[in-house]
Amino acid sequence: MLKLAWRNLTNEPTRMAISVTGIALALVLILVIAGIFAGSEEFAVAYIKNEPAPIWLMQSGVANMHMSSSYIAPELIIEAEQIEGIKDITGVLYTGGNLESGEDSILGYIIGVNPQAEIGGPWKLVEGRQNPQRGEIVIDAELAKRLGVELGDEVNLFNTAHKIIGLSRGNFGIGSSLAFINKQALSEWMAVPPDASSFALVRPDVGIDVDALAARMQSELPDLNVMQQAEFAASDIDLIRQMGVDIIRAMNLIAYIVGLLVIGLTIYTATLERSREYGMLKALGANNSRLAVVVLSQALISAALGTLLGAGLAYGVADLITRISPDMLILIDPEYVLNQIPILTLVTGIAALLPASRIANLDPMIAFKA
Amino acid sequence: MSAILEMESVSKTYGKGHAAVQAVDQASMKIEPGEIVLIMGPSGSGKTTLLSMAGLLLKPTQGRLLINGEVINGKSQRQMADLRLRTLGFIFQAYNLLSALNARENVEIVLNMAGNGGKAASTYAAELLDKLGLGSRKHHLPADLSGGEKQRVAIARALANDPQLILADEPTGNLDSKTSEEVMELFCHGMGREQGRSMIIVTHNPAFERIADRVLWLEDGHLTNGNGRTNH
């Protein structure tokens, strides 16, 4: 019966191609959308992950960098610096702003960094220098390309011209581009004291137990929230996922329905066209469950081929999009691909129900019709 | 030895009330081992309905149906399907071969359905086709076979599970006269009549009368002996 299922498919290559391609495209939709969100998450926490600070301080009650506002008074930084085991603490200011050049405008996150600080700025500089003075800015090379500017050109931020003194890499993503300016200049725009910070990056002394230090800091600094680097990044990823989960679910549902309809309709029409053959098999003695196996096998073979093609296509599409638009990092997790298999199997089973029921109700006397 | 098939006052009515149509009315017949019985009659006389009841595809409205002395009336669909698979062989006017499978696979599939798989089934299917003169055509799809070749594949398929009774519905209805003769010859010699295999052939083709042991006439649902004609 499996041979019959396979031959029924391969004898009609056009129908098989439609079925397999339909399932593949549905899977591409699922994987690429999930990949875009995963890529966005990676971009969104790139700053937290790449700065060499195992411990981060922020205002009490704040646990995210995105969609949040944090204020750390200067005296709290001084108090934190007194705790034993700390090498240094670097405060940065953080806010949103529009980077403009001519008619172009791109929304980004602005980090105010102290020019003397060793950390807190761009972690991968490809051209120029970092540590911006007043009126200077470091932006991502891709962002500069989008704005049509180069090193030495000016971009407008907070209605003030900023000269581009450095081009970085890895700071440009959808809705999560970073630009670095002078901290004191940003403090004036934000109307906070120059020594105030939004977040503070803590580097412990060599050999210090980070877990113990973080716990000690939290107990001694009740007005601040102390988070370790991985915990802080995970918290931001959770937030972003919460924002995107409904969209992913809705798109996945649409994709599954598309897949279900494609498999269901192609197998159903194929079954209709072969009604007489199935009727003949019933007449010869095949029972309904045996014939349902044929239909289900056809659907499963189509789904398996569609899954293989779809997974391959999804990786190809992700690579192509990332090449064309480097700000769109699409991360397709192989585990996520594997997770789709039981869902697609279920969808395929449902799709096979209609043609299987059609066969179950088929009158074997159809075989006697001339 | 008991009859392979017995029909005792079997009737079939389609529909109910004023719309009821009596397709077969109180038909009785007994098919003995090795017997070839021809059922003839005008179009719409109920031949296909009678054949469908004999083939366990249709349950009678009234009367008893026995296979090898066992009453069939109360059997489930699954039991009937199993009986069809192991006891009966079918030959249809339109051949009804599976278009996606080649000649050998069309024969092999009924062996598989009966639980006989693997190389042995494949070899046996090929041997059957060889015997029916299709040795060189066994790897061809039905679309590449002539009408006569298709019907011979259908005959091989009907014989595959070594049935006791073969039911043929207008087996030469789609064939030219020369090919019809060849197929008829197969019914007479080559389908196991000598070994006790019985056949019921529904046909309009009077040429079959010369190979039939008995001819039954069906008209308006009534089954009678066909003008007393008997051939051996």
Coordinates of C-alpha atoms in Angstrom, one line a residue:
Chain A
M1 CA 0.0 0.0 0.0
L2 CA 3.0 2.3 0.7
K3 CA 4.1 1.6 -2.8
L4 CA 0.7 2.6 -4.2
A5 CA 0.8 5.9 -2.1
W6 CA 4.3 6.7 -3.4
R7 CA 3.4 5.8 -7.1
N8 CA 0.1 7.8 -6.8
L9 CA 2.3 10.8 -5.9
T10 CA 5.1 10.4 -8.3
N11 CA 2.8 9.6 -11.2
E12 CA 1.5 13.1 -11.0
P13 CA 4.6 15.2 -10.6
T14 CA 2.8 18.6 -11.0
R15 CA 0.3 17.8 -8.3
M16 CA 3.1 16.5 -6.0
A17 CA 5.2 19.6 -6.7
I18 CA 2.3 21.9 -5.7
S19 CA 1.7 19.9 -2.6
V20 CA 5.3 19.8 -1.5
T21 CA 6.0 23.4 -2.4
G22 CA 2.9 24.6 -0.6
I23 CA 4.0 22.8 2.6
A24 CA 7.6 24.1 2.1
L25 CA 6.4 27.7 1.7
A26 CA 4.3 27.4 4.8
L27 CA 7.3 26.2 6.8
V28 CA 9.5 28.9 5.3
L29 CA 7.0 31.4 6.6
I30 CA 7.0 29.9 10.1
L31 CA 10.8 29.6 10.3
V32 CA 11.7 32.9 8.8
I33 CA 9.3 34.8 11.0
A34 CA 10.6 33.0 14.1
G35 CA 14.1 33.6 12.8
I36 CA 13.5 37.4 12.4
F37 CA 12.3 37.6 16.0
A38 CA 15.2 35.5 17.2
G39 CA 17.6 37.7 15.3
S40 CA 16.0 40.9 16.6
E41 CA 16.4 39.5 20.2
E42 CA 20.1 38.9 19.5
F43 CA 20.5 42.5 18.2
A44 CA 18.5 43.9 21.0
V45 CA 20.7 42.4 23.7
A46 CA 24.0 42.8 21.8
Y47 CA 25.1 45.8 24.0
I48 CA 24.5 43.9 27.2
K49 CA 26.2 40.8 25.9
N50 CA 29.2 42.4 24.4
E51 CA 30.2 44.9 27.1
P52 CA 32.8 43.3 29.4
A53 CA 30.7 43.9 32.6
P54 CA 29.6 40.8 34.5
I55 CA 27.3 42.9 36.8
W56 CA 24.9 45.7 35.8
L57 CA 23.3 48.2 38.1
M58 CA 20.0 50.0 37.4
Q59 CA 17.2 51.8 39.2
S60 CA 15.3 49.6 41.7
G61 CA 12.3 48.1 40.0
V62 CA 13.9 48.2 36.6
A63 CA 15.0 44.9 35.0
N64 CA 15.2 45.8 31.3
M65 CA 17.1 48.1 29.1
H66 CA 14.4 48.1 26.4
M67 CA 11.1 49.9 26.9
S68 CA 12.3 51.2 30.3
S69 CA 13.8 54.3 31.9
S70 CA 16.3 54.0 34.7
Y71 CA 18.0 56.7 36.8
I72 CA 20.9 56.1 39.1
A73 CA 21.8 59.1 41.3
P74 CA 25.6 60.0 41.4
E75 CA 25.9 59.3 45.1
L76 CA 24.6 55.7 44.6
I77 CA 27.5 55.0 42.2
I78 CA 29.9 56.4 44.8
E79 CA 28.4 54.2 47.4
A80 CA 28.6 51.2 45.1
E81 CA 32.3 51.8 44.5
Q82 CA 33.0 51.4 48.2
I83 CA 32.0 47.7 48.1
E84 CA 35.0 45.4 48.3
G85 CA 35.9 43.4 45.2
I86 CA 35.0 45.9 42.6
K87 CA 37.6 46.9 40.0
D88 CA 35.6 49.8 38.5
I89 CA 32.0 51.0 37.8
T90 CA 31.2 52.7 34.5
G91 CA 28.0 54.7 34.3
V92 CA 26.2 55.2 31.0
L93 CA 23.2 57.3 30.1
Y94 CA 20.6 55.8 27.9
T95 CA 17.7 57.2 25.9
G96 CA 16.0 57.1 22.5
G97 CA 16.5 59.6 19.7
N98 CA 16.2 60.2 16.0
L99 CA 19.4 60.3 13.9
E100 CA 18.8 62.5 10.9
S101 CA 20.7 63.3 7.7
G102 CA 18.9 65.3 5.1
E103 CA 15.5 63.7 4.6
D104 CA 16.6 60.4 6.2
S105 CA 15.7 59.8 9.9
I106 CA 16.4 56.6 11.8
L107 CA 15.2 56.0 15.4
G108 CA 17.8 54.5 17.6
Y109 CA 19.0 54.2 21.2
I110 CA 21.6 56.7 22.3
I111 CA 24.2 55.8 24.8
G112 CA 26.0 58.6 26.6
V113 CA 29.6 57.4 27.4
N114 CA 32.4 59.1 29.3
P115 CA 35.3 59.6 26.9
Q116 CA 37.7 58.4 29.6
A117 CA 35.9 55.2 30.3
E118 CA 37.4 51.9 29.2
I119 CA 34.0 50.2 28.6
G120 CA 30.5 51.3 27.8
G121 CA 31.2 52.3 24.2
P122 CA 31.1 50.4 20.9
W123 CA 32.9 47.1 21.2
K124 CA 33.8 46.7 17.6
L125 CA 35.2 49.8 15.9
V126 CA 35.9 49.5 12.2
E127 CA 37.0 53.0 11.3
G128 CA 37.9 56.2 13.2
R129 CA 38.0 56.4 17.0
Q130 CA 35.6 55.9 19.9
N131 CA 35.2 58.0 23.1
P132 CA 33.2 60.9 21.7
Q133 CA 33.7 64.4 22.9
R134 CA 30.8 67.0 23.0
G135 CA 29.3 67.3 19.5
E136 CA 30.8 64.0 18.3
I137 CA 29.1 60.6 17.7
V138 CA 30.0 57.0 16.9
I139 CA 27.5 55.2 14.7
D140 CA 27.3 51.8 13.1
A141 CA 28.8 51.6 9.6
E142 CA 25.5 50.1 8.2
L143 CA 23.5 53.0 9.8
A144 CA 25.9 55.4 8.2
K145 CA 25.3 53.8 4.8
R146 CA 21.5 54.0 5.4
L147 CA 21.8 57.7 6.2
G148 CA 24.2 58.3 3.3
V149 CA 27.0 59.6 5.5
E150 CA 30.7 58.8 6.1
L151 CA 33.3 59.3 8.7
G152 CA 33.8 63.0 9.2
D153 CA 30.2 63.9 8.1
E154 CA 27.6 65.2 10.4
V155 CA 24.3 63.8 11.6
N156 CA 21.6 65.6 13.5
L157 CA 20.6 64.4 16.9
F158 CA 18.4 66.3 19.4
N159 CA 18.5 69.2 16.9
T160 CA 22.3 69.4 17.3
A161 CA 24.9 68.5 14.6
H162 CA 27.2 65.6 15.6
K163 CA 30.3 64.9 13.8
I164 CA 30.9 61.2 13.0
I165 CA 34.2 60.3 14.6
G166 CA 33.9 56.5 14.5
L167 CA 32.1 53.7 12.7
S168 CA 31.3 50.5 14.6
R169 CA 29.9 47.1 13.7
G170 CA 27.1 45.1 15.3
N171 CA 25.1 48.0 16.6
F172 CA 22.5 48.2 13.8
G173 CA 19.3 46.2 14.0
I174 CA 15.6 46.7 13.4
G175 CA 14.5 49.2 16.0
S176 CA 17.6 48.6 18.1
S177 CA 20.4 50.6 16.5
L178 CA 22.9 52.1 18.9
A179 CA 24.8 55.4 18.7
F180 CA 27.3 56.6 21.2
I181 CA 27.7 60.3 22.2
N182 CA 29.4 62.2 25.0
K183 CA 27.8 61.4 28.3
Q184 CA 27.9 65.0 29.6
A185 CA 26.3 66.3 26.5
L186 CA 23.5 63.7 26.8
S187 CA 23.0 64.5 30.5
E188 CA 22.3 68.2 29.6
W189 CA 19.8 67.1 27.0
M190 CA 18.2 64.7 29.5
A191 CA 18.3 67.4 32.3
V192 CA 20.1 65.1 34.8
P193 CA 23.4 65.7 36.7
P194 CA 26.5 64.9 34.6
D195 CA 27.5 62.1 37.0
A196 CA 24.1 60.5 37.0
S197 CA 23.6 57.3 35.0
S198 CA 20.9 55.2 33.5
F199 CA 22.8 52.0 34.0
A200 CA 26.2 51.2 35.5
L201 CA 28.6 48.5 34.3
V202 CA 30.5 46.8 37.1
R203 CA 33.9 45.0 36.6
P204 CA 35.0 42.9 39.6
D205 CA 38.5 42.5 40.7
V206 CA 40.4 39.5 39.3
G207 CA 39.5 36.3 41.1
I208 CA 36.3 37.6 42.7
D209 CA 33.2 35.3 42.8
V210 CA 30.7 37.2 40.7
D211 CA 27.7 35.5 42.2
A212 CA 28.7 36.4 45.7
L213 CA 29.7 40.0 44.7
A214 CA 26.3 40.5 43.0
A215 CA 24.5 39.2 46.1
R216 CA 26.5 41.4 48.4
M217 CA 25.9 44.5 46.2
Q218 CA 22.2 43.8 46.2
S219 CA 22.0 43.6 49.9
E220 CA 24.1 46.8 50.4
L221 CA 22.4 48.8 47.7
P222 CA 18.7 48.4 48.3
D223 CA 17.9 51.4 46.1
L224 CA 19.4 49.7 43.0
N225 CA 18.6 46.6 41.1
V226 CA 21.7 44.4 40.7
M227 CA 21.7 42.0 37.8
Q228 CA 24.3 39.7 36.3
Q229 CA 25.0 40.1 32.6
A230 CA 23.3 36.9 31.5
E231 CA 20.3 37.5 33.7
F232 CA 19.9 41.0 32.4
A233 CA 20.2 39.8 28.8
A234 CA 17.7 37.1 29.4
S235 CA 15.3 39.5 31.0
D236 CA 15.4 41.7 27.9
I237 CA 14.9 38.7 25.6
D238 CA 11.8 37.7 27.7
L239 CA 10.4 41.2 27.3
I240 CA 10.9 41.2 23.5
R241 CA 9.4 37.7 23.2
Q242 CA 6.3 38.8 25.1
M243 CA 6.0 41.7 22.7
G244 CA 6.3 39.3 19.7
V245 CA 4.8 36.1 20.8
D246 CA 1.3 36.9 19.7
I247 CA 2.5 37.9 16.2
I248 CA 4.5 34.7 15.9
R249 CA 1.6 32.6 17.1
A250 CA -0.8 34.3 14.6
M251 CA 1.6 34.0 11.7
N252 CA 2.4 30.3 12.6
L253 CA -1.4 29.6 12.8
I254 CA -1.8 31.2 9.3
A255 CA 1.1 29.1 8.0
Y256 CA -0.3 25.9 9.5
I257 CA -3.7 26.6 8.0
V258 CA -2.1 27.3 4.6
G259 CA -0.2 24.0 4.9
L260 CA -3.3 22.1 6.0
L261 CA -5.3 23.5 3.0
V262 CA -2.6 22.8 0.5
I263 CA -2.1 19.2 1.7
G264 CA -5.8 18.6 2.2
L265 CA -6.9 20.0 -1.2
T266 CA -4.2 18.3 -3.3
I267 CA -4.7 14.9 -1.6
Y268 CA -8.5 15.3 -1.7
T269 CA -8.6 16.2 -5.4
A270 CA -6.2 13.3 -6.2
T271 CA -8.5 11.0 -4.2
L272 CA -11.6 12.2 -6.1
E273 CA -9.9 11.5 -9.4
R274 CA -9.0 8.0 -8.3
S275 CA -12.3 7.3 -6.7
R276 CA -13.0 4.4 -9.1
E277 CA -9.6 2.9 -8.3
Y278 CA -10.2 3.1 -4.5
G279 CA -13.7 1.7 -5.1
M280 CA -12.2 -1.2 -7.1
L281 CA -9.8 -1.9 -4.2
K282 CA -12.7 -2.0 -1.8
A283 CA -14.5 -4.3 -4.1
L284 CA -11.5 -6.7 -4.2
G285 CA -11.4 -6.7 -0.4
A286 CA -9.4 -3.8 0.9
N287 CA -10.9 -2.4 4.0
N288 CA -11.3 1.3 4.8
S289 CA -8.3 1.4 7.3
R290 CA -6.0 0.0 4.6
L291 CA -7.1 2.6 2.1
A292 CA -6.9 5.4 4.8
V293 CA -3.2 4.3 5.2
V294 CA -2.7 5.0 1.4
V295 CA -4.2 8.5 1.7
L296 CA -2.4 9.3 5.0
S297 CA 0.9 8.0 3.5
Q298 CA 0.5 10.3 0.5
A299 CA -0.1 13.2 2.8
L300 CA 2.8 12.3 5.1
I301 CA 5.2 11.8 2.2
S302 CA 4.2 15.2 0.8
A303 CA 4.7 16.7 4.2
A304 CA 8.0 15.1 4.8
L305 CA 9.4 16.3 1.5
G306 CA 7.8 19.7 2.0
T307 CA 9.5 19.9 5.5
L308 CA 12.9 19.0 4.0
L309 CA 12.5 21.5 1.2
G310 CA 11.1 24.2 3.5
A311 CA 13.9 23.9 6.1
G312 CA 16.5 24.2 3.3
L313 CA 14.7 27.1 1.7
A314 CA 14.3 28.9 5.1
Y315 CA 18.0 28.8 5.7
G316 CA 18.7 30.0 2.2
V317 CA 16.1 32.8 2.5
A318 CA 17.6 33.8 5.9
D319 CA 21.1 33.9 4.4
L320 CA 19.9 35.9 1.4
I321 CA 18.0 38.5 3.4
T322 CA 20.9 38.9 5.8
R323 CA 23.2 39.5 2.9
I324 CA 20.9 42.0 1.3
S325 CA 20.0 43.7 4.5
P326 CA 22.6 43.2 7.2
D327 CA 20.4 44.9 9.9
M328 CA 18.0 41.9 9.6
L329 CA 19.7 39.1 11.4
I330 CA 17.5 35.9 11.0
L331 CA 18.4 33.2 13.4
I332 CA 16.8 29.8 12.6
D333 CA 17.3 27.5 15.5
P334 CA 17.6 23.8 14.3
E335 CA 15.7 22.8 17.5
Y336 CA 12.8 25.1 16.4
V337 CA 12.8 23.3 13.0
L338 CA 12.6 19.9 14.7
N339 CA 9.8 21.2 17.0
Q340 CA 7.7 21.9 13.8
I341 CA 7.8 18.2 12.8
P342 CA 5.1 16.9 15.3
I343 CA 2.9 19.9 14.6
L344 CA 3.2 19.4 10.9
T345 CA 2.5 15.7 11.3
L346 CA -0.6 16.5 13.2
V347 CA -1.7 19.0 10.5
T348 CA -1.0 16.4 7.8
G349 CA -3.1 13.9 9.7
I350 CA -6.0 16.4 9.9
A351 CA -5.6 17.2 6.2
A352 CA -5.9 13.5 5.3
L353 CA -9.1 13.1 7.3
L354 CA -11.3 14.5 4.5
P355 CA -10.1 12.3 1.7
A356 CA -10.0 9.3 4.0
S357 CA -13.6 9.9 5.0
R358 CA -14.4 10.2 1.3
I359 CA -13.0 6.8 0.7
A360 CA -14.7 5.4 3.7
N361 CA -18.1 6.4 2.2
L362 CA -17.2 5.3 -1.3
D363 CA -19.5 2.6 -2.7
P364 CA -17.4 -0.3 -4.1
M365 CA -20.1 -0.8 -6.7
I366 CA -18.5 2.1 -8.5
A367 CA -16.1 -0.5 -9.9
F368 CA -18.9 -2.0 -12.0
K369 CA -19.6 1.2 -13.8
A370 CA -18.5 0.9 -17.4
Chain B
M1 CA -19.2 -31.2 -1.8
S2 CA -21.4 -28.1 -1.0
A3 CA -22.1 -25.4 -3.5
I4 CA -19.7 -22.5 -3.6
L5 CA -22.5 -19.9 -3.7
E6 CA -26.1 -20.3 -3.0
M7 CA -28.8 -17.6 -3.3
E8 CA -32.1 -18.4 -1.7
S9 CA -35.0 -16.2 -2.7
V10 CA -32.8 -13.2 -2.7
S11 CA -34.4 -9.8 -3.4
K12 CA -33.0 -6.3 -3.6
T13 CA -35.2 -3.2 -3.3
Y14 CA -33.8 0.3 -3.8
G15 CA -35.6 3.2 -2.1
K16 CA -38.8 3.1 0.0
G17 CA -42.5 3.5 -0.3
H18 CA -43.8 4.7 -3.7
A19 CA -40.2 5.4 -4.8
A20 CA -39.1 1.8 -4.2
V21 CA -37.6 -0.1 -7.1
Q22 CA -37.4 -3.9 -7.0
A23 CA -34.1 -4.6 -8.8
V24 CA -34.0 -8.3 -8.1
D25 CA -37.0 -10.3 -7.1
Q26 CA -36.8 -13.7 -5.3
A27 CA -33.8 -14.9 -7.2
S28 CA -32.4 -18.3 -6.4
M29 CA -29.3 -20.0 -7.8
K30 CA -26.6 -22.4 -6.8
I31 CA -23.1 -22.4 -8.2
E32 CA -21.3 -25.7 -8.0
P33 CA -17.5 -26.1 -8.1
G34 CA -16.0 -25.9 -11.6
E35 CA -19.3 -24.5 -13.0
I36 CA -19.4 -21.6 -15.5
V37 CA -22.8 -19.8 -15.2
L38 CA -23.8 -17.1 -17.6
I39 CA -26.2 -14.5 -16.6
M40 CA -27.8 -12.7 -19.5
G41 CA -30.6 -10.2 -19.9
P42 CA -31.5 -6.8 -21.2
S43 CA -30.0 -3.6 -19.9
G44 CA -31.5 -2.5 -16.6
S45 CA -32.7 -6.0 -15.8
G46 CA -30.8 -6.1 -12.5
K47 CA -27.7 -8.1 -13.7
T48 CA -25.2 -5.8 -11.9
T49 CA -27.3 -5.8 -8.7
L50 CA -27.4 -9.6 -8.8
L51 CA -23.7 -9.8 -9.4
S52 CA -23.0 -7.3 -6.6
M53 CA -25.0 -9.4 -4.2
A54 CA -23.2 -12.6 -5.3
G55 CA -19.9 -10.6 -4.9
L56 CA -20.8 -9.6 -1.3
L57 CA -20.7 -5.9 -2.3
L58 CA -24.4 -5.4 -1.7
K59 CA -26.6 -6.9 1.1
P60 CA -29.9 -8.4 0.0
T61 CA -33.1 -6.8 1.2
Q62 CA -34.5 -10.3 1.6
G63 CA -33.4 -13.9 1.2
R64 CA -30.3 -15.8 2.2
L65 CA -26.8 -15.8 0.7
L66 CA -24.4 -18.6 1.5
I67 CA -20.8 -19.1 0.6
N68 CA -19.5 -22.6 1.0
G69 CA -22.6 -23.4 3.1
E70 CA -22.1 -20.5 5.5
V71 CA -24.8 -17.8 5.8
I72 CA -23.4 -14.4 4.9
N73 CA -26.3 -12.1 5.7
G74 CA -25.2 -11.1 9.2
K75 CA -21.5 -10.6 8.4
S76 CA -19.9 -7.2 9.1
Q77 CA -18.4 -5.1 6.3
R78 CA -14.9 -6.1 7.4
Q79 CA -15.8 -9.8 7.3
M80 CA -17.4 -9.4 3.9
A81 CA -14.2 -7.6 2.6
D82 CA -12.1 -10.4 3.9
L83 CA -14.3 -13.1 2.3
R84 CA -14.1 -11.2 -1.0
L85 CA -10.4 -11.0 -0.8
R86 CA -9.8 -14.7 -0.2
T87 CA -12.8 -16.4 -1.8
L88 CA -13.8 -14.3 -4.8
G89 CA -12.1 -12.8 -7.8
F90 CA -13.5 -9.9 -9.8
I91 CA -13.1 -9.0 -13.5
F92 CA -14.7 -5.7 -14.6
Q93 CA -15.7 -4.4 -18.0
A94 CA -13.5 -1.3 -17.6
Y95 CA -10.5 -3.5 -16.3
N96 CA -10.1 -1.1 -13.3
L97 CA -6.4 -1.4 -13.1
L98 CA -4.5 1.0 -10.8
S99 CA -3.1 3.5 -13.2
A100 CA 0.0 4.3 -11.1
L101 CA 1.2 0.7 -10.8
N102 CA 2.6 -1.5 -13.6
A103 CA 1.0 -4.8 -14.7
R104 CA 3.0 -6.9 -12.2
E105 CA 2.3 -4.5 -9.3
N106 CA -1.4 -4.5 -10.1
V107 CA -1.4 -8.3 -9.6
E108 CA 0.9 -8.1 -6.6
I109 CA -1.2 -5.6 -4.7
V110 CA -4.0 -8.1 -4.1
L111 CA -1.5 -10.7 -2.9
N112 CA -0.2 -8.0 -0.4
M113 CA -3.7 -7.2 0.7
A114 CA -4.1 -10.9 1.6
G115 CA -0.9 -10.8 3.7
N116 CA 1.4 -12.3 1.1
G117 CA 4.3 -9.9 0.6
G118 CA 7.9 -9.7 -0.4
K119 CA 9.8 -11.3 -3.3
A120 CA 7.6 -14.4 -3.3
A121 CA 4.5 -12.3 -4.1
S122 CA 6.4 -10.4 -6.8
T123 CA 7.6 -13.6 -8.4
Y124 CA 4.2 -15.2 -8.3
A125 CA 2.5 -12.2 -9.9
A126 CA 5.1 -12.3 -12.7
E127 CA 4.5 -16.0 -13.2
L128 CA 0.7 -15.4 -13.5
L129 CA 1.3 -12.8 -16.1
D130 CA 3.7 -15.1 -18.0
K131 CA 1.1 -17.8 -18.1
L132 CA -1.4 -15.3 -19.5
G133 CA 1.1 -14.3 -22.2
L134 CA 2.1 -11.0 -20.7
G135 CA 5.7 -11.9 -19.8
S136 CA 7.2 -9.0 -21.8
R137 CA 4.6 -6.4 -20.7
K138 CA 4.7 -6.9 -16.9
H139 CA 6.7 -3.7 -16.3
H140 CA 4.3 -1.5 -18.4
L141 CA 1.8 0.9 -16.9
P142 CA -1.9 0.3 -17.8
A143 CA -1.8 3.3 -20.1
D144 CA 0.8 1.6 -22.2
L145 CA -1.2 -1.7 -22.6
S146 CA -3.9 -2.6 -25.2
G147 CA -7.5 -3.4 -24.1
G148 CA -6.9 -7.1 -24.4
E149 CA -3.6 -6.8 -22.4
K150 CA -5.4 -4.8 -19.6
Q151 CA -8.1 -7.4 -19.4
R152 CA -5.5 -10.2 -19.1
V153 CA -3.8 -8.3 -16.3
A154 CA -7.2 -8.0 -14.6
I155 CA -7.7 -11.8 -15.0
A156 CA -4.3 -12.4 -13.5
R157 CA -5.3 -10.1 -10.6
A158 CA -8.6 -12.0 -10.2
L159 CA -6.7 -15.3 -10.0
A160 CA -3.9 -14.1 -7.7
N161 CA -5.4 -15.2 -4.4
D162 CA -6.6 -18.5 -5.8
P163 CA -10.3 -17.7 -5.4
Q164 CA -13.1 -20.4 -5.6
L165 CA -15.4 -18.2 -7.5
I166 CA -14.7 -15.5 -10.2
L167 CA -17.3 -12.9 -11.0
A168 CA -17.0 -11.2 -14.3
D169 CA -19.0 -8.3 -15.4
E170 CA -19.1 -7.9 -19.2
P171 CA -15.4 -9.1 -19.5
T172 CA -15.4 -8.5 -23.3
G173 CA -17.6 -5.4 -23.3
N174 CA -14.7 -3.1 -24.3
L175 CA -12.8 -5.5 -26.6
D176 CA -12.9 -6.2 -30.3
S177 CA -14.1 -9.6 -31.5
K178 CA -10.6 -11.2 -32.0
T179 CA -9.5 -10.1 -28.5
S180 CA -12.9 -11.2 -27.1
E181 CA -12.2 -14.7 -28.5
E182 CA -8.8 -14.8 -26.8
V183 CA -10.3 -13.7 -23.5
M184 CA -13.1 -16.2 -23.8
E185 CA -10.6 -19.0 -24.4
L186 CA -8.9 -18.0 -21.2
F187 CA -12.2 -18.4 -19.3
C188 CA -12.6 -21.8 -20.8
H189 CA -9.1 -23.0 -20.4
G190 CA -6.6 -21.3 -18.2
M191 CA -8.5 -19.9 -15.3
G192 CA -8.7 -23.1 -13.3
R193 CA -12.1 -24.4 -14.2
E194 CA -10.6 -27.9 -14.3
Q195 CA -9.4 -27.5 -10.8
G196 CA -12.9 -26.6 -9.5
R197 CA -12.9 -22.9 -9.9
S198 CA -16.4 -21.5 -10.6
M199 CA -17.3 -18.5 -12.7
I200 CA -20.3 -16.3 -13.0
I201 CA -20.2 -14.2 -16.1
V202 CA -22.6 -11.4 -16.7
T203 CA -22.6 -10.6 -20.4
H204 CA -24.5 -9.5 -23.5
N205 CA -22.1 -11.5 -25.6
P206 CA -23.9 -14.6 -26.8
A207 CA -20.6 -16.2 -27.9
F208 CA -20.0 -17.0 -24.2
E209 CA -22.9 -19.4 -24.3
R210 CA -20.6 -22.0 -25.9
I211 CA -18.3 -22.2 -22.8
A212 CA -21.1 -21.9 -20.2
D213 CA -22.5 -24.9 -18.3
R214 CA -25.7 -23.0 -17.6
V215 CA -27.3 -19.8 -18.9
L216 CA -29.6 -17.9 -16.5
W217 CA -31.9 -15.2 -17.8
L218 CA -32.7 -12.1 -15.8
E219 CA -35.5 -9.8 -16.8
D220 CA -37.2 -7.2 -14.6
G221 CA -35.5 -8.7 -11.6
H222 CA -36.7 -12.2 -12.2
L223 CA -34.1 -15.0 -12.7
T224 CA -35.0 -17.9 -14.8
N225 CA -33.2 -20.7 -16.7
G226 CA -32.2 -19.2 -20.0
N227 CA -34.4 -21.1 -22.5
G228 CA -33.2 -24.3 -21.2
R229 CA -29.9 -23.8 -22.9
T230 CA -27.0 -25.8 -21.4
N231 CA -23.5 -26.3 -22.7
H232 CA -20.6 -28.3 -21.4

